[in-house]
Amino acid sequence: MYVTTAVIGAGHAGLAASHFLTAASVDHVVLERGEVANSWRHERWDSLRLLTPNWLSRLPGAAYEGPDPDGYADMGEVVDLLERSAKDVPVRTGVNVTSVRRSPEGYTLTTSEGPIRARTVVIASGACNRPVMPAFDVPARVEQVTPFDYRNPSRLPDGGVLVVGASATGVQLAAEIQRSGRPVVLSAGEHVRMPRVYRDRDVLWWMHHAGVWAQRYDELDDLTRARRLPSPQLVAGSTLDLNALTSMGVELVGRLSTIRDGAALFSGGLRNVAALADLKLNRLLDTFDEWAGTAPGERHEPTRVPASARWRLDLRSGEIGSIVWATGFRPDYSWLDVPVVDEKGALVHDGGVVGDGLYALGLPVLRRRGSTFICGIEDDARDVIGHLVQGLKSA
Amino acid sequence: MSNGVNVQALLDAREVLKGAPEAAQFTWRASSKWQHGVHSTTKIEKFFGLGQEQSHKNESVFEADHPAIFAAEDNGITPIEYLLVGLAGCLTAGVASVAQNRGIKLNSVEASVEGGHDIRGILGADPDVRNGFNDIKVVFTIDADASPADIEALVAQSQKRSAVFDALTNPTNVTVEVA
């Protein structure tokens, strides 16, 4: 089989790519290892909802049309959104791409359904293929769970739970596990604090309208840092910062440094990561006020840090029954047999342009800060596929 | 505007070392000699970095001893006080560097550092008491042409990039052998 463009992955990025390829009359196929929106169907916990309100959660060819534009989509609604966006997309489901190699005409893809030759390839296989789990020597009696395994608190063993990581995943899981009656210890490194609502508007309304999400990747001071930024401490419907968790009874500890002799050892620097997050939050709110041209709105109580947070937690004492590793996700490029991945496993690209007809979509801050979110894909796909089409014309 | 920190050199080094991790591997060295009682003298001059042996302009000599209330001769500060020297020096250097990088003119930077220490640990008087500091508190007093929030940000960023802050707040593998 030969196509001009092979798109790998039928998530929001692959579907958006197809939309613009179709508009430019480029023959293409979207290869999907499972089904459309596979990760959203199979690799998410039960209670997860999008961080973006419905009115923001739009894809090319599919916008929210329901009765609650200010609500937050659950996974069923996300799958529905993606399926609507996939209506006229040439998706081949159940096709697993196991290798992509250079060839004289472009690329050769090895797939579970045989080889596919393509002039150009769009990598849209996702940013969160694998949960990151630090290699620590955890006592065998403590169960270890990643966000890919986790569904709801009832599947965790009884006893305390150490949640490692205080990004969106970590704070959300910490809250619902604490509510289930299991005492939670939350290990927090650097994090991004955000209120759900600022001056009666969703904080992401501000990010969108005040132009934060429109900031271009090639105009940021530190792009590497922006791309590695943890997801904000947000949940559908309410503010879920460290103060909210403390009020619920969650115990805060510093960043997990190591596990030694059966004890988790935490950094003594919790106060400073909280201070950094508080300062950054206030700067963000200042930019909103500047954009709005108004006097400052409400500012939030500084993060309450325990006077002496524990820096040692014995994992053999029975206090902790399980560890939830909310320590981030990484893309998987093990199938990519083209030397375009750096020593840390990140794809080397310039705003989604890898080079030689290879492209990427759906990665954090790919072309703008907003690229990280579903609603950012339309502008990214327009730019990246525009570059691809230009390349075809000039070849 | 200058606080006397050559930030450009640091930024240049960051760019160069991004692609040369082996050159970024430094070894800091100290050599000590027992004098008498609990008094020892530690000298520091040479170190390794940027792929080769390096040297300070001069050798520095540090006396460590215990105070008279520990029934010692007090020829120098106690070893654990050297940790406060390191922390104060490191955080202050960080404040100056970050301020330079952010275009903030510093008029004065003072820090008071306190380490709370229950000495029953080192005396073996209570097995539940640790040997080291229980907590350390640093208070900066900074006069600079900047808002209070900007000054707080300087101090926060300085901690974030501090070698000694990291070494004190996180565990480190320490190997001690007999030659």
Coordinates of C-alpha atoms in Angstrom, one line a residue:
Chain A
M1 CA 0.0 0.0 0.0
Y2 CA 1.2 3.5 -0.8
V3 CA -0.1 6.8 0.5
T4 CA 1.2 10.3 0.3
T5 CA 0.8 10.8 4.0
A6 CA 0.5 8.2 6.8
V7 CA -0.9 9.6 10.1
I8 CA -0.1 7.5 13.1
G9 CA -2.7 7.6 15.8
A10 CA -6.5 8.4 15.7
G11 CA -6.6 10.6 18.8
H12 CA -7.4 14.3 18.6
A13 CA -4.1 15.1 16.9
G14 CA -4.4 12.5 14.2
L15 CA -8.0 13.4 13.4
A16 CA -7.1 17.1 13.2
A17 CA -4.3 16.3 10.8
S18 CA -6.6 14.3 8.6
H19 CA -9.1 17.2 8.5
F20 CA -6.5 19.5 7.1
L21 CA -5.0 16.9 4.8
T22 CA -8.5 16.3 3.3
A23 CA -9.0 20.0 2.9
A24 CA -5.7 20.1 0.9
S25 CA -6.7 17.0 -1.1
V26 CA -3.7 15.0 0.1
D27 CA -4.4 11.2 0.0
H28 CA -3.7 9.8 3.4
V29 CA -4.6 7.2 5.9
V30 CA -4.9 7.4 9.7
L31 CA -3.5 4.3 11.4
E32 CA -4.8 3.4 14.8
R33 CA -3.5 0.5 16.9
G34 CA -6.9 0.2 18.7
E35 CA -10.0 2.3 18.0
V36 CA -10.6 6.0 17.6
A37 CA -9.8 7.7 20.9
N38 CA -8.1 4.6 22.2
S39 CA -6.2 6.1 25.1
W40 CA -9.3 8.1 26.3
R41 CA -11.2 4.8 26.3
H42 CA -8.7 2.5 27.9
E43 CA -5.9 4.4 29.7
R44 CA -7.9 6.8 32.0
W45 CA -9.3 6.5 35.5
D46 CA -13.1 6.4 36.0
S47 CA -13.7 9.9 37.4
L48 CA -11.5 11.8 35.0
R49 CA -13.0 14.8 33.2
L50 CA -11.3 17.2 30.9
L51 CA -9.6 20.2 32.5
T52 CA -11.1 22.4 29.8
P53 CA -14.7 23.5 29.9
N54 CA -16.9 22.1 27.1
W55 CA -17.1 25.4 25.2
L56 CA -13.3 25.2 24.8
S57 CA -13.2 21.5 24.0
R58 CA -13.5 21.6 20.3
L59 CA -11.9 19.8 17.4
P60 CA -12.0 20.5 13.6
G61 CA -15.4 19.4 12.5
A62 CA -16.7 18.9 16.1
A63 CA -17.7 21.4 18.7
Y64 CA -19.7 21.0 21.9
E65 CA -23.4 21.1 21.1
G66 CA -24.9 20.0 24.4
P67 CA -26.7 21.9 27.1
D68 CA -23.8 22.6 29.4
P69 CA -21.1 24.6 27.7
D70 CA -19.5 25.4 31.1
G71 CA -19.4 21.8 32.1
Y72 CA -16.4 19.4 31.8
A73 CA -16.6 16.3 29.6
D74 CA -16.2 12.9 31.1
M75 CA -14.4 10.2 29.1
G76 CA -17.6 9.0 27.4
E77 CA -18.2 12.6 26.2
V78 CA -14.6 12.9 25.0
V79 CA -14.9 9.7 23.0
D80 CA -18.1 11.0 21.6
L81 CA -16.4 14.3 20.6
L82 CA -13.6 12.5 18.9
E83 CA -15.9 10.1 17.1
R84 CA -17.8 13.0 15.7
S85 CA -14.6 14.6 14.5
A86 CA -13.6 11.2 12.9
K87 CA -16.8 11.1 10.8
D88 CA -15.1 11.6 7.4
V89 CA -11.6 10.5 8.4
P90 CA -10.0 7.6 6.6
V91 CA -9.1 5.7 9.8
R92 CA -7.8 2.1 9.7
T93 CA -8.4 0.8 13.2
G94 CA -6.6 -2.2 14.7
V95 CA -3.4 -1.4 12.8
N96 CA -0.3 -1.3 15.0
V97 CA 2.7 0.5 13.6
T98 CA 5.8 -1.4 14.8
S99 CA 8.4 0.4 12.8
V100 CA 8.9 3.5 10.7
R101 CA 12.1 3.7 8.6
R102 CA 13.4 6.0 5.9
S103 CA 13.1 4.8 2.3
P104 CA 14.1 6.3 -1.0
E105 CA 10.5 7.6 -1.6
G106 CA 10.0 8.7 2.0
Y107 CA 9.1 6.2 4.7
T108 CA 8.3 2.6 5.1
L109 CA 5.9 1.6 7.9
T110 CA 5.9 -1.9 9.2
T111 CA 2.4 -2.6 10.6
S112 CA 0.4 -5.5 12.0
E113 CA -1.5 -5.4 8.7
G114 CA 1.6 -5.4 6.4
P115 CA 3.9 -2.7 5.1
I116 CA 2.8 0.8 4.1
R117 CA 4.9 3.1 2.0
A118 CA 4.4 6.8 2.5
R119 CA 6.0 10.0 1.3
T120 CA 5.4 11.8 4.5
V121 CA 4.5 10.7 8.0
V122 CA 2.6 12.6 10.8
I123 CA 3.4 11.2 14.3
A124 CA 0.2 11.7 16.3
S125 CA 0.6 8.8 18.7
G126 CA 0.3 10.9 21.8
A127 CA 2.3 12.5 24.6
C128 CA 1.3 10.2 27.4
N129 CA 2.0 6.7 26.2
R130 CA 3.8 5.5 29.2
P131 CA 3.5 6.5 32.9
V132 CA 6.9 7.5 34.3
M133 CA 7.8 5.5 37.4
P134 CA 11.1 6.2 39.2
A135 CA 13.2 3.1 39.8
F136 CA 13.2 2.9 43.6
D137 CA 13.5 -0.1 45.8
V138 CA 9.9 -0.3 47.1
P139 CA 9.2 -3.0 49.8
A140 CA 7.2 -5.8 48.2
R141 CA 4.3 -5.5 50.6
V142 CA 3.5 -2.0 49.2
E143 CA 1.4 -2.2 46.1
Q144 CA 2.5 0.2 43.3
V145 CA -0.1 1.7 40.9
T146 CA 0.4 4.0 37.9
P147 CA -2.4 6.2 36.5
F148 CA -2.7 3.6 33.7
D149 CA -3.6 0.9 36.3
Y150 CA -5.7 3.1 38.5
R151 CA -9.4 3.1 38.0
N152 CA -10.9 4.1 41.4
P153 CA -10.0 4.0 45.1
S154 CA -12.0 0.8 45.8
R155 CA -9.3 -1.2 43.9
L156 CA -6.5 0.0 46.2
P157 CA -5.6 -2.0 49.2
D158 CA -6.7 -0.8 52.6
G159 CA -4.4 1.5 54.5
G160 CA -2.6 4.7 53.7
V161 CA -1.7 5.8 50.2
L162 CA 1.4 7.7 49.2
V163 CA 0.6 9.7 46.1
V164 CA 3.8 10.9 44.4
G165 CA 3.4 13.9 42.3
A166 CA 1.2 17.0 42.6
S167 CA 0.2 17.8 39.0
A168 CA -3.4 17.5 37.8
T169 CA -3.2 13.7 38.1
G170 CA -1.7 13.6 41.6
V171 CA -4.0 16.2 43.2
Q172 CA -7.1 14.6 41.6
L173 CA -6.2 11.1 42.7
A174 CA -5.1 12.3 46.2
A175 CA -8.5 13.9 46.7
E176 CA -10.7 11.0 45.7
I177 CA -8.5 8.5 47.6
Q178 CA -8.6 10.6 50.7
R179 CA -12.5 10.8 50.3
S180 CA -12.6 7.0 50.1
G181 CA -11.3 6.9 53.7
R182 CA -7.7 6.0 52.9
P183 CA -5.4 8.5 54.5
V184 CA -3.2 10.1 51.8
V185 CA 0.3 11.4 52.0
L186 CA 1.0 13.6 49.0
S187 CA 4.6 14.1 47.9
A188 CA 4.9 17.4 46.1
G189 CA 7.8 18.7 44.0
E190 CA 7.5 21.7 41.7
H191 CA 3.9 22.2 40.8
V192 CA 1.6 24.6 39.0
R193 CA -1.1 26.1 41.2
M194 CA -4.3 27.5 39.7
P195 CA -7.7 28.4 41.0
R196 CA -10.6 26.9 39.1
V197 CA -12.2 30.3 38.8
Y198 CA -10.8 33.9 38.8
R199 CA -13.2 36.8 38.9
D200 CA -16.2 34.7 38.0
R201 CA -14.6 33.1 35.0
D202 CA -12.9 29.7 34.5
V203 CA -9.2 30.2 34.8
L204 CA -8.8 28.6 31.3
W205 CA -11.1 31.3 30.0
W206 CA -8.4 33.7 31.1
M207 CA -5.6 31.6 29.6
H208 CA -7.5 31.5 26.3
H209 CA -8.6 35.1 26.1
A210 CA -5.6 36.8 27.7
G211 CA -3.4 35.3 25.1
V212 CA -1.4 33.0 27.3
W213 CA -2.1 30.0 25.2
A214 CA -1.4 31.9 22.0
Q215 CA 2.3 32.5 23.0
R216 CA 4.4 30.9 20.3
Y217 CA 6.9 28.2 21.0
D218 CA 9.7 30.1 19.3
E219 CA 9.1 33.2 21.4
L220 CA 9.3 31.5 24.9
D221 CA 12.4 32.2 27.1
D222 CA 12.9 28.6 27.9
L223 CA 11.1 26.2 25.6
T224 CA 12.5 23.1 27.2
R225 CA 11.1 24.1 30.5
A226 CA 7.7 25.1 29.1
R227 CA 7.4 21.7 27.5
R228 CA 8.3 19.9 30.7
L229 CA 5.9 22.0 32.9
P230 CA 3.7 19.8 35.0
S231 CA 0.0 20.0 34.3
P232 CA -1.8 22.6 36.4
Q233 CA -3.5 21.6 39.7
L234 CA -7.0 21.6 38.2
V235 CA -10.1 19.4 38.4
A236 CA -13.5 19.8 36.9
G237 CA -15.7 22.2 38.9
S238 CA -13.7 23.3 41.9
T239 CA -10.3 24.5 43.1
L240 CA -8.0 21.7 44.0
D241 CA -4.8 23.2 45.2
L242 CA -2.6 22.0 48.1
N243 CA -4.6 24.1 50.5
A244 CA -7.8 22.4 49.4
L245 CA -6.1 19.0 49.9
T246 CA -4.8 20.0 53.3
S247 CA -8.3 21.0 54.4
M248 CA -9.5 17.6 53.4
G249 CA -6.9 16.0 55.6
V250 CA -4.3 15.1 53.1
E251 CA -0.7 15.2 54.5
L252 CA 1.8 17.1 52.5
V253 CA 5.4 16.1 52.2
G254 CA 8.3 17.2 50.0
R255 CA 9.5 15.7 46.7
L256 CA 10.3 12.1 47.0
S257 CA 14.1 11.9 46.9
T258 CA 14.7 8.2 47.3
I259 CA 13.6 5.1 49.0
R260 CA 16.3 3.7 51.3
D261 CA 16.2 0.8 53.6
G262 CA 12.4 0.6 53.2
A263 CA 11.8 4.2 54.0
A264 CA 10.7 6.9 51.6
L265 CA 12.8 10.0 52.1
F266 CA 11.4 13.4 51.1
S267 CA 13.1 16.7 50.3
G268 CA 13.1 19.3 53.0
G269 CA 12.4 21.9 50.4
L270 CA 8.6 21.7 50.3
R271 CA 8.2 25.3 51.6
N272 CA 10.2 26.6 48.6
V273 CA 8.3 24.7 45.9
A274 CA 5.1 26.0 47.5
A275 CA 6.5 29.5 47.5
L276 CA 7.5 29.2 43.8
A277 CA 4.1 28.1 42.9
D278 CA 2.4 30.9 44.9
L279 CA 4.6 33.5 43.3
K280 CA 4.0 32.1 39.8
L281 CA 0.2 32.0 40.4
N282 CA 0.2 35.7 41.4
R283 CA 2.2 36.6 38.3
L284 CA -0.3 34.7 36.2
L285 CA -3.2 36.6 37.8
D286 CA -1.3 39.9 37.3
T287 CA -1.1 39.1 33.5
F288 CA -4.8 38.5 33.5
D289 CA -5.4 41.9 35.2
E290 CA -3.0 43.6 32.9
W291 CA -4.8 42.2 29.9
A292 CA -8.2 43.1 31.3
G293 CA -6.9 46.6 32.2
T294 CA -8.5 46.4 35.7
A295 CA -7.4 46.6 39.3
P296 CA -6.1 43.3 40.8
G297 CA -8.8 40.8 41.7
E298 CA -8.7 38.4 44.6
R299 CA -5.4 36.9 45.6
H300 CA -5.2 33.5 47.3
E301 CA -3.9 32.5 50.7
P302 CA -0.3 31.4 50.4
T303 CA 0.1 27.6 50.4
R304 CA -0.1 26.3 54.0
V305 CA 3.0 24.2 54.5
P306 CA 3.2 22.1 57.6
A307 CA 5.7 23.6 60.1
S308 CA 7.8 20.4 59.9
A309 CA 6.6 18.2 57.1
R310 CA 7.8 14.6 57.5
W311 CA 10.8 13.8 55.5
R312 CA 10.9 10.1 56.3
L313 CA 8.0 7.6 55.8
D314 CA 8.6 4.0 56.8
L315 CA 7.1 1.8 54.1
R316 CA 7.5 -1.3 56.1
S317 CA 5.4 -0.2 59.1
G318 CA 2.1 -1.0 57.5
E319 CA 1.0 2.7 57.5
I320 CA 1.2 2.8 53.7
G321 CA -0.6 0.1 51.7
S322 CA 0.0 1.4 48.2
I323 CA 1.9 4.0 46.3
V324 CA 0.3 5.9 43.4
W325 CA 2.9 7.1 40.9
A326 CA 1.5 10.4 39.5
T327 CA 5.0 11.2 38.2
G328 CA 4.1 12.1 34.7
F329 CA 3.9 10.5 31.3
R330 CA 6.2 10.1 28.4
P331 CA 5.6 9.4 24.7
D332 CA 6.8 6.1 23.3
Y333 CA 9.0 6.2 20.2
S334 CA 10.4 2.7 20.5
W335 CA 8.9 2.0 17.0
L336 CA 10.5 5.0 15.4
D337 CA 13.6 3.8 13.6
V338 CA 14.6 7.2 12.5
P339 CA 17.3 9.1 14.5
V340 CA 15.1 12.0 15.6
V341 CA 14.8 11.2 19.3
D342 CA 17.2 12.8 21.8
E343 CA 19.1 11.1 24.6
K344 CA 16.2 11.8 27.0
G345 CA 13.6 10.2 24.7
A346 CA 12.1 13.4 23.4
L347 CA 11.3 13.9 19.7
V348 CA 13.5 16.6 18.2
H349 CA 11.3 19.0 16.2
D350 CA 10.8 22.6 15.4
G351 CA 7.2 23.4 16.0
G352 CA 6.1 19.9 14.9
V353 CA 8.4 19.9 11.8
V354 CA 10.9 17.0 12.4
G355 CA 12.3 17.2 8.9
D356 CA 12.5 15.1 5.7
G357 CA 8.7 14.8 5.5
L358 CA 8.3 13.7 9.1
Y359 CA 5.9 15.7 11.3
A360 CA 4.5 15.6 14.8
L361 CA 1.3 16.8 16.4
G362 CA -0.3 16.6 19.8
L363 CA 2.7 17.3 22.0
P364 CA 2.9 19.8 24.8
V365 CA 3.8 23.4 23.7
L366 CA 4.3 22.0 20.2
R367 CA 3.7 25.4 18.6
R368 CA 2.0 27.4 21.3
R369 CA 1.3 27.1 25.0
G370 CA -2.2 26.0 24.0
S371 CA -0.9 23.0 22.1
T372 CA -1.0 21.0 25.3
F373 CA -4.8 21.1 25.3
I374 CA -7.4 19.5 23.0
C375 CA -8.5 23.0 21.8
G376 CA -5.0 23.8 20.7
I377 CA -4.8 21.2 18.1
E378 CA -6.7 23.0 15.3
D379 CA -4.2 25.8 15.0
D380 CA -1.3 23.5 15.3
A381 CA -2.7 21.0 12.7
R382 CA -3.4 23.9 10.3
D383 CA 0.3 25.1 10.6
V384 CA 1.9 21.7 10.5
I385 CA -0.1 20.3 7.7
G386 CA 0.3 23.6 5.8
H387 CA 4.1 23.0 6.0
L388 CA 3.6 19.4 4.9
V389 CA 1.5 20.4 1.9
Q390 CA 4.1 23.1 0.9
G391 CA 6.8 20.5 1.0
L392 CA 4.8 18.2 -1.3
K393 CA 4.3 21.1 -3.8
S394 CA 8.0 22.2 -3.8
A395 CA 9.3 18.6 -4.1
Chain B
M1 CA 23.2 47.8 36.1
S2 CA 25.6 45.4 37.7
N3 CA 25.8 43.3 40.9
G4 CA 29.2 42.2 39.8
V5 CA 28.0 38.7 38.6
N6 CA 29.1 37.7 35.1
V7 CA 25.8 36.2 34.2
Q8 CA 26.6 36.1 30.5
A9 CA 29.5 33.7 31.3
L10 CA 27.1 31.5 33.3
L11 CA 24.5 31.5 30.5
D12 CA 27.2 30.7 28.0
A13 CA 28.4 27.8 30.1
R14 CA 24.9 26.5 30.4
E15 CA 24.6 26.4 26.6
V16 CA 28.0 24.8 26.1
L17 CA 27.5 22.2 28.9
K18 CA 24.0 21.2 27.6
G19 CA 25.8 19.4 24.8
A20 CA 28.9 18.3 26.8
P21 CA 27.7 16.5 30.0
E22 CA 31.1 15.0 30.6
A23 CA 32.7 18.5 31.0
A24 CA 30.1 19.3 33.6
Q25 CA 31.3 16.6 36.0
F26 CA 33.1 18.4 38.8
T27 CA 34.8 16.9 41.9
W28 CA 35.3 19.2 44.9
R29 CA 38.0 18.2 47.3
A30 CA 39.1 18.9 50.8
S31 CA 41.9 17.3 52.9
S32 CA 41.9 17.4 56.6
K33 CA 44.4 16.7 59.3
W34 CA 43.8 16.0 63.0
Q35 CA 45.6 18.4 65.3
H36 CA 44.8 17.7 68.9
G37 CA 41.6 17.0 70.8
V38 CA 38.7 17.6 68.5
H39 CA 40.6 20.3 66.6
S40 CA 41.3 19.5 62.9
T41 CA 42.5 21.6 60.0
T42 CA 41.0 21.3 56.5
K43 CA 42.7 22.7 53.4
I44 CA 41.1 23.3 50.1
E45 CA 42.8 24.3 46.9
K46 CA 42.5 21.9 44.0
F47 CA 39.4 20.6 42.3
F48 CA 38.5 18.9 39.0
G49 CA 36.2 20.3 36.4
L50 CA 35.7 21.0 32.7
G51 CA 37.7 17.9 32.0
Q52 CA 40.9 18.8 33.8
E53 CA 42.5 19.6 37.2
Q54 CA 41.7 23.1 38.4
S55 CA 43.0 25.2 41.2
H56 CA 41.7 28.0 43.4
K57 CA 43.8 31.2 43.3
N58 CA 44.9 30.4 46.9
E59 CA 44.7 27.6 49.3
S60 CA 42.1 28.1 52.0
V61 CA 42.5 26.8 55.5
F62 CA 39.6 26.0 57.9
E63 CA 39.9 25.2 61.5
A64 CA 37.2 23.0 63.1
D65 CA 36.9 22.6 66.8
H66 CA 34.3 22.6 69.5
P67 CA 33.6 25.5 71.9
A68 CA 34.7 25.8 75.5
I69 CA 31.3 24.7 76.8
F70 CA 32.1 21.3 75.1
A71 CA 35.3 21.3 77.1
A72 CA 37.3 22.0 73.9
E73 CA 39.8 24.7 73.0
D74 CA 37.6 26.5 70.4
N75 CA 40.3 26.8 67.7
G76 CA 37.5 27.2 65.1
I77 CA 33.8 26.8 64.5
T78 CA 32.1 23.4 64.9
P79 CA 31.9 21.3 61.8
I80 CA 28.1 21.5 61.6
E81 CA 28.4 25.3 61.6
Y82 CA 30.4 25.0 58.3
L83 CA 27.1 23.7 56.8
L84 CA 25.6 27.1 57.7
V85 CA 28.5 28.9 56.0
G86 CA 27.9 26.8 52.9
L87 CA 24.2 27.4 52.9
A88 CA 24.5 31.2 53.4
G89 CA 27.2 31.5 50.8
C90 CA 25.3 29.5 48.3
L91 CA 21.9 31.1 48.7
T92 CA 23.5 34.6 48.7
A93 CA 25.4 33.9 45.5
G94 CA 22.1 32.7 44.0
V95 CA 20.3 35.8 45.0
A96 CA 23.0 37.9 43.4
S97 CA 23.1 35.9 40.2
V98 CA 19.3 35.7 39.7
A99 CA 19.1 39.5 40.4
Q100 CA 21.7 40.2 37.8
N101 CA 19.9 38.0 35.3
R102 CA 16.6 39.8 36.0
G103 CA 18.2 43.2 35.9
I104 CA 17.6 43.9 39.6
K105 CA 20.1 46.2 41.3
L106 CA 21.0 45.0 44.8
N107 CA 21.9 47.5 47.4
S108 CA 22.4 45.1 50.3
V109 CA 21.8 41.4 51.0
E110 CA 22.0 40.1 54.5
A111 CA 21.1 36.7 55.7
S112 CA 20.8 35.2 59.2
V113 CA 21.0 31.4 59.3
E114 CA 19.9 29.3 62.3
G115 CA 20.2 25.6 62.6
G116 CA 18.2 23.9 65.4
H117 CA 20.3 21.1 66.9
D118 CA 19.4 18.7 69.7
I119 CA 22.8 17.5 70.8
R120 CA 21.4 14.5 72.7
G121 CA 21.8 12.8 69.4
I122 CA 25.5 13.1 69.0
L123 CA 26.0 12.4 72.7
G124 CA 24.1 9.2 72.5
A125 CA 21.8 10.4 75.3
D126 CA 18.6 9.6 73.4
P127 CA 18.5 7.1 70.5
D128 CA 15.4 8.7 69.1
V129 CA 17.1 12.0 68.5
R130 CA 19.0 12.5 65.2
N131 CA 22.6 13.6 65.0
G132 CA 22.1 16.4 62.5
F133 CA 20.1 19.6 62.4
N134 CA 16.4 19.3 63.2
D135 CA 15.7 22.3 61.0
I136 CA 17.4 25.3 59.5
K137 CA 15.9 28.7 59.1
V138 CA 17.3 31.4 56.8
V139 CA 16.0 35.0 56.9
F140 CA 17.1 37.3 54.1
T141 CA 17.0 41.1 54.5
I142 CA 17.4 42.5 51.0
D143 CA 17.5 46.1 49.9
A144 CA 17.0 46.2 46.1
D145 CA 15.4 48.3 43.4
A146 CA 12.5 45.8 43.1
S147 CA 9.0 45.0 44.5
P148 CA 8.6 42.8 47.5
A149 CA 7.2 40.1 45.2
D150 CA 10.2 40.3 43.0
I151 CA 12.5 40.0 46.0
E152 CA 10.7 37.0 47.2
A153 CA 11.0 35.5 43.8
L154 CA 14.8 36.1 43.9
V155 CA 15.1 34.2 47.1
A156 CA 12.8 31.3 45.9
Q157 CA 14.7 31.0 42.6
S158 CA 18.0 31.0 44.5
Q159 CA 16.9 28.0 46.6
K160 CA 15.7 26.3 43.5
R161 CA 19.2 26.5 41.9
S162 CA 21.2 26.1 45.1
A163 CA 23.7 23.2 45.4
V164 CA 23.9 23.4 49.2
F165 CA 20.2 23.8 49.7
D166 CA 19.7 20.6 47.6
A167 CA 22.5 18.8 49.5
L168 CA 20.9 19.7 52.8
T169 CA 17.3 19.0 51.9
N170 CA 17.9 15.7 50.1
P171 CA 19.7 12.6 51.0
T172 CA 23.1 11.9 49.5
N173 CA 25.1 8.7 49.4
V174 CA 28.2 9.1 51.5
T175 CA 31.0 6.5 51.5
V176 CA 33.6 6.6 54.2
E177 CA 36.5 4.2 54.0
V178 CA 39.9 3.6 55.6
A179 CA 42.7 3.9 53.2

